[in-house]
Tab-separated table of C-alpha atoms in Angstrom:
chain	number	residue	atom	x	y	z
A	52	UNK	CA	0.000	0.000	0.000
A	53	UNK	CA	2.793	2.399	0.935
A	54	UNK	CA	4.589	1.643	-2.346
A	55	UNK	CA	1.441	2.429	-4.345
A	56	UNK	CA	1.069	5.789	-2.550
A	57	UNK	CA	4.726	6.595	-3.214
A	58	UNK	CA	4.366	5.712	-6.903
A	59	UNK	CA	1.246	7.855	-7.147
A	60	UNK	CA	3.054	10.771	-5.539
A	61	UNK	CA	6.015	10.440	-7.930
A	62	UNK	CA	3.694	10.307	-10.949
A	63	UNK	CA	1.861	13.421	-9.721
A	64	UNK	CA	5.175	15.198	-9.154
A	65	UNK	CA	6.448	14.330	-12.637
A	66	UNK	CA	3.194	15.436	-14.274
A	67	UNK	CA	3.267	18.694	-12.304
A	68	UNK	CA	6.843	19.431	-13.391
A	69	UNK	CA	5.973	18.729	-17.021
A	70	UNK	CA	2.932	21.018	-16.817
A	71	UNK	CA	5.012	23.811	-15.273
A	72	UNK	CA	7.397	23.676	-18.234
A	73	UNK	CA	4.582	23.391	-20.800
A	74	UNK	CA	2.874	26.459	-19.329
A	75	UNK	CA	6.111	28.453	-19.556
A	76	UNK	CA	6.941	28.568	-15.857
A	77	UNK	CA	10.125	26.505	-15.935
A	78	UNK	CA	12.071	29.543	-14.736
A	79	UNK	CA	10.494	29.001	-11.286
A	80	UNK	CA	12.977	26.215	-10.585
A	81	UNK	CA	15.858	28.536	-11.412
A	82	UNK	CA	14.353	31.121	-9.104
A	83	UNK	CA	13.986	28.638	-6.264
A	84	UNK	CA	17.608	27.511	-6.667
A	85	UNK	CA	18.840	31.118	-6.487
A	86	UNK	CA	16.654	32.226	-3.581
A	87	UNK	CA	15.133	29.691	-1.178
A	88	UNK	CA	17.954	27.179	-1.635
A	89	UNK	CA	20.423	29.981	-0.881
A	90	UNK	CA	18.584	31.007	2.283
A	91	UNK	CA	16.919	34.059	0.670
A	92	UNK	CA	13.266	34.907	0.199
A	93	UNK	CA	13.660	36.887	-3.028
A	94	UNK	CA	16.158	38.552	-5.366
A	95	UNK	CA	18.915	40.140	-3.315
A	96	UNK	CA	21.822	42.564	-3.623
A	97	UNK	CA	24.411	39.765	-3.487
A	98	UNK	CA	22.991	37.459	-6.143
A	99	UNK	CA	25.234	38.593	-9.017
A	100	UNK	CA	27.464	35.545	-8.655
A	101	UNK	CA	24.541	33.259	-9.472
A	102	UNK	CA	23.937	34.714	-12.958
A	103	UNK	CA	25.904	34.942	-16.173
A	104	UNK	CA	27.174	38.453	-16.812
A	105	UNK	CA	29.052	40.742	-19.159
A	106	UNK	CA	32.064	42.663	-17.903
A	107	UNK	CA	31.973	46.449	-17.595
A	108	UNK	CA	35.674	47.195	-17.515
A	109	UNK	CA	37.373	50.315	-16.221
A	110	UNK	CA	40.611	51.820	-17.507
A	111	UNK	CA	42.755	53.934	-15.175
A	112	UNK	CA	40.990	53.837	-11.800
A	113	UNK	CA	40.912	57.027	-9.772
A	114	UNK	CA	39.947	57.046	-6.108
A	115	UNK	CA	37.553	59.630	-4.753
A	116	UNK	CA	39.248	62.649	-3.236
A	117	UNK	CA	38.428	62.832	0.450
A	118	UNK	CA	37.328	66.187	1.869
A	119	UNK	CA	39.206	67.631	4.841
A	120	UNK	CA	36.178	66.773	6.984
A	121	UNK	CA	35.931	63.187	5.663
A	122	UNK	CA	34.197	60.961	8.248
A	123	UNK	CA	34.682	63.529	10.997
A	124	UNK	CA	30.958	64.086	11.504
A	125	UNK	CA	29.032	61.289	13.192
A	126	UNK	CA	25.607	60.613	11.779
A	127	UNK	CA	22.854	61.612	14.208
A	128	UNK	CA	20.693	58.974	15.839
A	129	UNK	CA	17.670	59.527	13.593
A	130	UNK	CA	19.695	58.821	10.424
A	131	UNK	CA	21.546	55.857	11.960
A	132	UNK	CA	18.309	54.335	13.249
A	133	UNK	CA	16.704	54.700	9.820
A	134	UNK	CA	19.680	53.148	8.032
A	135	UNK	CA	19.947	50.229	10.444
A	136	UNK	CA	16.185	49.620	10.426
A	137	UNK	CA	16.255	49.444	6.611
A	138	UNK	CA	19.118	46.909	6.580
A	139	UNK	CA	21.573	49.293	4.922
A	140	UNK	CA	24.816	48.082	3.350
A	141	UNK	CA	26.393	51.451	2.481
A	142	UNK	CA	25.798	55.164	2.921
A	143	UNK	CA	27.994	57.710	1.136
A	144	UNK	CA	27.830	61.491	0.872
A	145	UNK	CA	29.698	63.511	-1.767
A	146	UNK	CA	29.763	67.300	-1.461
A	147	UNK	CA	31.464	69.694	-3.872
A	148	UNK	CA	32.988	66.735	-5.669
A	149	UNK	CA	34.676	65.248	-2.601
A	150	UNK	CA	33.820	62.348	-0.336
A	151	UNK	CA	32.680	63.674	3.053
A	152	UNK	CA	31.077	60.587	4.590
A	153	UNK	CA	31.377	56.850	3.965
A	154	UNK	CA	29.950	54.136	6.171
A	155	UNK	CA	29.180	50.440	5.788
A	156	UNK	CA	27.196	47.892	7.756
A	157	UNK	CA	26.613	44.113	7.825
A	158	UNK	CA	30.066	43.159	6.571
A	159	UNK	CA	30.030	45.326	3.424
A	160	UNK	CA	32.951	47.596	2.537
A	161	UNK	CA	34.143	49.931	-0.216
A	162	UNK	CA	35.040	47.006	-2.478
A	163	UNK	CA	31.694	45.230	-2.092
A	164	UNK	CA	29.729	44.933	-5.324
A	165	UNK	CA	25.977	44.903	-4.912
A	166	UNK	CA	23.030	44.728	-7.281
A	167	UNK	CA	21.873	48.068	-8.643
A	168	UNK	CA	18.459	46.610	-9.394
A	169	UNK	CA	16.438	49.272	-11.246
A	170	UNK	CA	19.089	51.970	-10.970
A	171	UNK	CA	20.226	50.296	-14.200
A	172	UNK	CA	17.147	51.733	-15.929
A	173	UNK	CA	18.687	55.209	-15.834
A	174	UNK	CA	21.987	53.774	-17.068
A	175	UNK	CA	20.165	52.233	-20.036
A	176	UNK	CA	18.672	55.661	-20.796
A	177	UNK	CA	22.201	57.121	-20.610
A	178	UNK	CA	23.266	54.638	-23.292
A	179	UNK	CA	20.293	55.732	-25.409
A	180	UNK	CA	21.513	59.319	-25.041
A	181	UNK	CA	25.026	58.402	-26.071
A	182	UNK	CA	23.798	56.448	-29.092
A	183	UNK	CA	21.729	59.482	-30.150
A	184	UNK	CA	24.720	61.761	-29.683
A	185	UNK	CA	26.875	59.507	-31.861
A	186	UNK	CA	24.229	59.229	-34.568
A	187	UNK	CA	23.791	55.496	-34.058
A	188	UNK	CA	20.173	56.277	-33.299
A	189	UNK	CA	18.862	59.100	-35.470
A	190	UNK	CA	15.968	60.283	-33.362
A	191	UNK	CA	14.489	59.486	-29.955
A	192	UNK	CA	11.079	59.277	-31.640
A	193	UNK	CA	12.166	56.428	-33.891
A	194	UNK	CA	9.760	53.499	-33.849
A	195	UNK	CA	10.762	50.384	-31.932
A	196	UNK	CA	9.346	48.407	-34.846
A	197	UNK	CA	12.077	49.901	-37.059
A	198	UNK	CA	14.446	47.711	-35.052
A	199	UNK	CA	12.178	44.686	-34.623
A	200	UNK	CA	9.723	44.025	-37.462
A	201	UNK	CA	7.535	41.703	-35.415
A	202	UNK	CA	6.170	44.696	-33.509
A	203	UNK	CA	4.613	46.025	-36.714
A	204	UNK	CA	2.088	43.192	-36.402
A	205	UNK	CA	1.184	43.896	-32.767
A	206	UNK	CA	-1.848	46.007	-31.941
A	207	UNK	CA	-0.413	49.367	-30.779
A	208	UNK	CA	3.102	47.954	-31.089
A	209	UNK	CA	3.779	49.589	-34.427
A	210	UNK	CA	3.359	53.031	-32.803
A	211	UNK	CA	5.807	52.447	-29.947
A	212	UNK	CA	8.756	54.871	-29.890
A	213	UNK	CA	12.048	54.885	-28.011
A	214	UNK	CA	10.856	57.983	-26.161
A	215	UNK	CA	7.743	56.103	-24.998
A	216	UNK	CA	9.987	53.412	-23.542
A	217	UNK	CA	12.361	55.865	-21.834
A	218	UNK	CA	9.469	57.826	-20.305
A	219	UNK	CA	7.519	54.735	-19.188
A	220	UNK	CA	4.603	55.483	-21.494
A	221	UNK	CA	4.724	52.325	-23.599
A	222	UNK	CA	1.225	50.948	-22.983
A	223	UNK	CA	2.746	47.490	-22.504
A	224	UNK	CA	0.722	44.859	-20.662
A	225	UNK	CA	3.212	44.351	-17.837
A	226	UNK	CA	2.406	44.022	-14.141
A	227	UNK	CA	5.320	45.494	-12.144
A	228	UNK	CA	5.110	43.018	-9.255
A	229	UNK	CA	8.322	41.574	-7.833
A	230	UNK	CA	6.709	39.234	-5.317
A	231	UNK	CA	4.397	37.161	-7.507
A	232	UNK	CA	6.541	34.459	-9.194
A	233	UNK	CA	4.011	33.991	-12.009
A	234	UNK	CA	4.197	37.578	-13.268
A	235	UNK	CA	6.615	38.923	-15.916
A	236	UNK	CA	9.296	40.412	-13.629
A	237	UNK	CA	10.145	36.980	-12.242
A	238	UNK	CA	10.191	35.475	-15.733
A	239	UNK	CA	12.600	38.165	-16.932
A	240	UNK	CA	14.810	37.857	-13.848
A	241	UNK	CA	15.085	34.066	-13.642
A	242	UNK	CA	14.166	32.969	-17.156
A	243	UNK	CA	16.509	31.924	-19.918
A	244	UNK	CA	15.421	34.437	-22.551
A	245	UNK	CA	14.692	38.134	-22.077
A	246	UNK	CA	13.366	38.266	-25.600
A	247	UNK	CA	10.788	35.599	-24.824
A	248	UNK	CA	9.829	37.344	-21.589
A	249	UNK	CA	9.296	40.752	-23.203
A	250	UNK	CA	8.440	40.227	-26.879
A	251	UNK	CA	5.579	37.896	-25.894
A	252	UNK	CA	3.755	40.716	-24.081
A	253	UNK	CA	0.795	42.479	-25.674
A	254	UNK	CA	-0.206	46.126	-25.289
A	255	UNK	CA	-3.031	47.442	-23.126
A	256	UNK	CA	-3.407	50.742	-24.946
A	257	UNK	CA	-1.740	53.097	-27.347
A	258	UNK	CA	1.816	54.221	-26.456
A	259	UNK	CA	2.101	57.748	-25.083
A	260	UNK	CA	-1.320	57.739	-23.414
A	261	UNK	CA	-0.276	57.296	-19.798
A	262	UNK	CA	2.660	56.779	-17.454
A	263	UNK	CA	3.195	53.336	-15.969
A	264	UNK	CA	6.536	52.297	-14.499
A	265	UNK	CA	7.499	48.952	-16.046
A	266	UNK	CA	10.692	46.913	-16.183
A	267	UNK	CA	9.551	45.483	-19.502
A	268	UNK	CA	9.680	48.912	-21.137
A	269	UNK	CA	13.335	49.438	-20.233
A	270	UNK	CA	14.207	45.928	-21.356
A	271	UNK	CA	12.708	46.646	-24.770
A	272	UNK	CA	14.669	49.890	-24.884
A	273	UNK	CA	17.819	47.916	-24.153
A	274	UNK	CA	17.163	45.614	-27.109
A	275	UNK	CA	16.842	48.597	-29.453
A	276	UNK	CA	19.966	50.345	-28.152
A	277	UNK	CA	21.999	47.165	-28.394
A	278	UNK	CA	20.931	46.628	-32.011
A	279	UNK	CA	21.747	50.262	-32.816
A	280	UNK	CA	25.255	50.265	-31.324
A	281	UNK	CA	26.159	46.817	-32.622
A	282	UNK	CA	27.959	45.605	-29.502
A	283	UNK	CA	27.180	44.403	-26.009
A	284	UNK	CA	25.735	47.118	-23.823
A	285	UNK	CA	28.285	46.307	-21.122
A	286	UNK	CA	31.152	47.049	-23.505
A	287	UNK	CA	29.424	50.232	-24.734
A	288	UNK	CA	28.917	51.346	-21.130
A	289	UNK	CA	32.562	50.607	-20.436
A	290	UNK	CA	33.842	52.649	-23.387
A	291	UNK	CA	31.524	55.631	-23.025
A	292	UNK	CA	31.227	55.975	-19.253
A	293	UNK	CA	33.105	53.524	-17.040
A	294	UNK	CA	36.532	54.286	-18.537
A	295	UNK	CA	36.095	58.100	-18.868
A	296	UNK	CA	34.776	58.258	-15.288
A	297	UNK	CA	37.836	56.296	-14.153
A	298	UNK	CA	35.717	53.978	-12.072
A	299	UNK	CA	37.530	52.300	-9.214
A	300	UNK	CA	36.507	48.751	-10.173
A	301	UNK	CA	35.247	46.677	-13.045
A	302	UNK	CA	31.554	45.914	-12.750
A	303	UNK	CA	29.300	43.159	-14.088
A	304	UNK	CA	25.933	43.342	-15.837
A	305	UNK	CA	23.750	40.244	-15.473
A	306	UNK	CA	22.546	38.648	-18.701
A	307	UNK	CA	20.210	35.981	-19.956
A	308	UNK	CA	21.541	32.835	-21.618
A	309	UNK	CA	21.960	34.630	-24.956
A	310	UNK	CA	24.250	37.268	-23.403
A	311	UNK	CA	21.613	40.029	-23.501
A	312	UNK	CA	21.940	42.405	-20.548
A	313	UNK	CA	19.054	42.760	-18.126
A	314	UNK	CA	18.714	46.438	-18.899
A	315	UNK	CA	15.936	47.003	-16.376
A	316	UNK	CA	18.272	45.972	-13.559
A	317	UNK	CA	21.339	44.166	-12.344
A	318	UNK	CA	24.561	46.148	-12.675
A	319	UNK	CA	26.792	44.866	-9.894
A	320	UNK	CA	29.158	47.567	-8.728
A	321	UNK	CA	30.455	49.263	-5.595
A	322	UNK	CA	28.934	52.309	-3.943
A	323	UNK	CA	31.888	54.600	-4.697
A	324	UNK	CA	31.440	53.983	-8.420
A	325	UNK	CA	27.678	54.407	-8.192
A	326	UNK	CA	28.454	57.813	-6.657
A	327	UNK	CA	30.502	58.740	-9.730
A	328	UNK	CA	27.406	58.270	-11.874
A	329	UNK	CA	25.606	60.755	-9.657
A	330	UNK	CA	28.477	63.237	-9.818
A	331	UNK	CA	28.398	63.069	-13.615
A	332	UNK	CA	24.875	64.515	-13.569
A	333	UNK	CA	25.728	67.186	-11.010
A	334	UNK	CA	28.548	68.153	-13.386
A	335	UNK	CA	26.083	68.296	-16.294
A	336	UNK	CA	27.694	65.408	-18.159
A	337	UNK	CA	31.292	66.573	-17.927
A	338	UNK	CA	34.381	64.827	-16.593
A	339	UNK	CA	36.996	67.528	-16.299
A	340	UNK	CA	36.910	69.279	-19.672
A	341	UNK	CA	35.381	66.299	-21.460
A	342	UNK	CA	31.628	66.292	-22.186
A	343	UNK	CA	30.758	62.598	-22.081
A	344	UNK	CA	26.970	62.973	-22.168
A	345	UNK	CA	25.054	65.663	-24.031
A	346	UNK	CA	23.586	68.319	-21.719
A	347	UNK	CA	20.364	68.624	-23.715
A	348	UNK	CA	19.750	64.922	-23.242
A	349	UNK	CA	20.588	65.124	-19.533
A	350	UNK	CA	17.996	67.849	-19.169
A	351	UNK	CA	15.424	65.598	-20.814
A	352	UNK	CA	16.276	62.836	-18.338
A	353	UNK	CA	15.758	65.057	-15.309
A	354	UNK	CA	12.696	66.984	-16.533
A	355	UNK	CA	9.533	65.441	-15.066
A	356	UNK	CA	6.836	64.475	-17.539
A	357	UNK	CA	3.262	65.665	-17.443
A	358	UNK	CA	1.836	62.151	-17.684
A	359	UNK	CA	3.842	61.000	-14.649
A	360	UNK	CA	2.331	63.922	-12.723
A	361	UNK	CA	5.791	65.459	-12.496
A	362	UNK	CA	7.535	62.596	-10.648
A	363	UNK	CA	9.456	60.822	-13.448
A	364	UNK	CA	11.592	61.953	-16.367
A	365	UNK	CA	13.575	59.449	-18.415
A	366	UNK	CA	15.131	56.888	-16.079
A	367	UNK	CA	15.079	59.290	-13.135
A	368	UNK	CA	12.603	59.762	-10.307
A	369	UNK	CA	12.196	63.437	-9.484
A	370	UNK	CA	11.043	65.345	-6.417
A	371	UNK	CA	10.516	69.038	-7.017
A	372	UNK	CA	7.754	69.102	-4.379
A	373	UNK	CA	10.273	68.910	-1.552
A	374	UNK	CA	11.810	72.232	-0.417
A	375	UNK	CA	15.197	70.668	-1.238
A	376	UNK	CA	14.707	69.564	-4.839
A	377	UNK	CA	16.372	66.329	-5.931
A	378	UNK	CA	16.297	63.582	-8.540
A	379	UNK	CA	17.604	60.058	-8.338
A	380	UNK	CA	18.376	56.594	-9.635
A	381	UNK	CA	16.097	54.139	-7.813
A	382	UNK	CA	16.487	50.390	-7.363
A	383	UNK	CA	14.444	47.683	-5.651
A	384	UNK	CA	15.063	47.322	-1.896
A	385	UNK	CA	16.318	50.881	-1.572
A	386	UNK	CA	19.269	51.360	-3.919
A	387	UNK	CA	19.651	55.128	-4.442
A	388	UNK	CA	21.959	57.547	-6.183
A	389	UNK	CA	20.488	60.926	-5.227
A	390	UNK	CA	21.530	64.210	-6.850
A	391	UNK	CA	20.861	67.465	-4.973
A	392	UNK	CA	21.962	70.296	-7.309
A	393	UNK	CA	21.304	73.184	-4.927
A	394	UNK	CA	23.804	71.750	-2.435
A	395	UNK	CA	26.160	70.128	-4.983
A	396	UNK	CA	25.649	66.856	-3.175
A	397	UNK	CA	25.344	63.176	-4.092
A	398	UNK	CA	23.984	60.613	-1.649
A	399	UNK	CA	24.342	56.876	-2.259
A	400	UNK	CA	22.517	54.303	-0.189
A	401	UNK	CA	22.473	50.562	-0.872
A	402	UNK	CA	20.926	47.741	1.107
A	403	UNK	CA	18.079	45.267	1.484
A	404	UNK	CA	14.921	47.110	2.464
A	405	UNK	CA	12.407	44.426	1.522
A	406	UNK	CA	9.288	46.399	2.448
A	407	UNK	CA	10.351	49.790	1.137
A	408	UNK	CA	7.482	52.249	1.851
A	409	UNK	CA	6.481	54.300	-1.205
A	410	UNK	CA	3.664	56.519	-0.038
A	411	UNK	CA	4.971	59.691	-1.718
A	412	UNK	CA	3.201	59.183	-5.077
A	413	UNK	CA	5.253	56.058	-5.789
A	414	UNK	CA	8.474	57.558	-4.437
A	415	UNK	CA	10.191	56.049	-1.375
A	416	UNK	CA	9.709	58.011	1.838
A	417	UNK	CA	13.293	57.217	2.790
A	418	UNK	CA	14.759	59.235	-0.075
A	419	UNK	CA	13.138	62.489	1.045
A	420	UNK	CA	14.110	61.790	4.654
A	421	UNK	CA	17.755	61.168	3.753
A	422	UNK	CA	17.885	64.263	1.546
A	423	UNK	CA	16.465	66.591	4.179
A	424	UNK	CA	18.469	65.215	7.098
A	425	UNK	CA	21.770	64.826	5.246
A	426	UNK	CA	21.674	68.345	3.813
A	427	UNK	CA	20.943	69.677	7.302
A	428	UNK	CA	23.938	67.752	8.672
A	429	UNK	CA	26.501	68.676	6.003
A	430	UNK	CA	25.394	72.113	4.760
């Protein structure tokens, strides 16, 4: 009797596994192996080693110059409590182009590489800007279907532009839910093919009608930029930004099995180099005397759109409601590169804030708190 029950259970298990693959959910097993079997409940800032990646190489590394007051000001209790409560890995403050504060928790240090998550969306938009500047893309309003013919056959797909993708106005049918393993984010993150995960999606409405933040939109943008530049996006990022910025370390960009970068996420770098990306925007795209990103394009990135109700530009979240105006790269679990032009300040925070509150019209409460309190401390 026991043997019959065991055989029945094995048959049911085999049938279930087969059905999971037939229904297109085979990536769930990959997800389980990279999360639960590693002692994690979800994607995490240290999971870069579990994925294939493309190298983002640096050239002649240059360390941050430390200000005279570097690490001489202790963070007040309210900031420390907030950072510890949110399971922070790093907290850096750059003012007037110099490092004034640098602190790490939970075993992380200045060499630790952690997952950017969606901060990579703004980096992908930067690559779009560079490709436009170099004439590899003629116009930001080019149709996505000019790069991929199959979208000419999709309802609404033929009207999709690169601008729509950069501004999160694609109209794509994509539910931006990181916790449900059956929704498209999980399929893109753990699946074998980004093209399958994104090109299979339909459209809910015409592009340009409304703002909706979606990882799928930035992944599509990445496909178009890669086709336009004719090389891996990691190598393009290396040539156009990582080397000119003299980043301190090489970085890695997670890919699918074909070698396509996950352009909606997953650049694994250290916090000091993330800070250099922020400084580039404070310096209006210049490194010394070299203009490495067009100022007109930068201004498009950091100008909030009407359809987002003034909270999103192209790759950047924006807060002009706060008395201290700021804009920022934003990643899952509280990865931030925050630019505060009025105070010539960059704040970087990385960590694992799994229940990141976003009550400020989709913007994390923590960002505004850190901006206001850090400016007060270092002004």
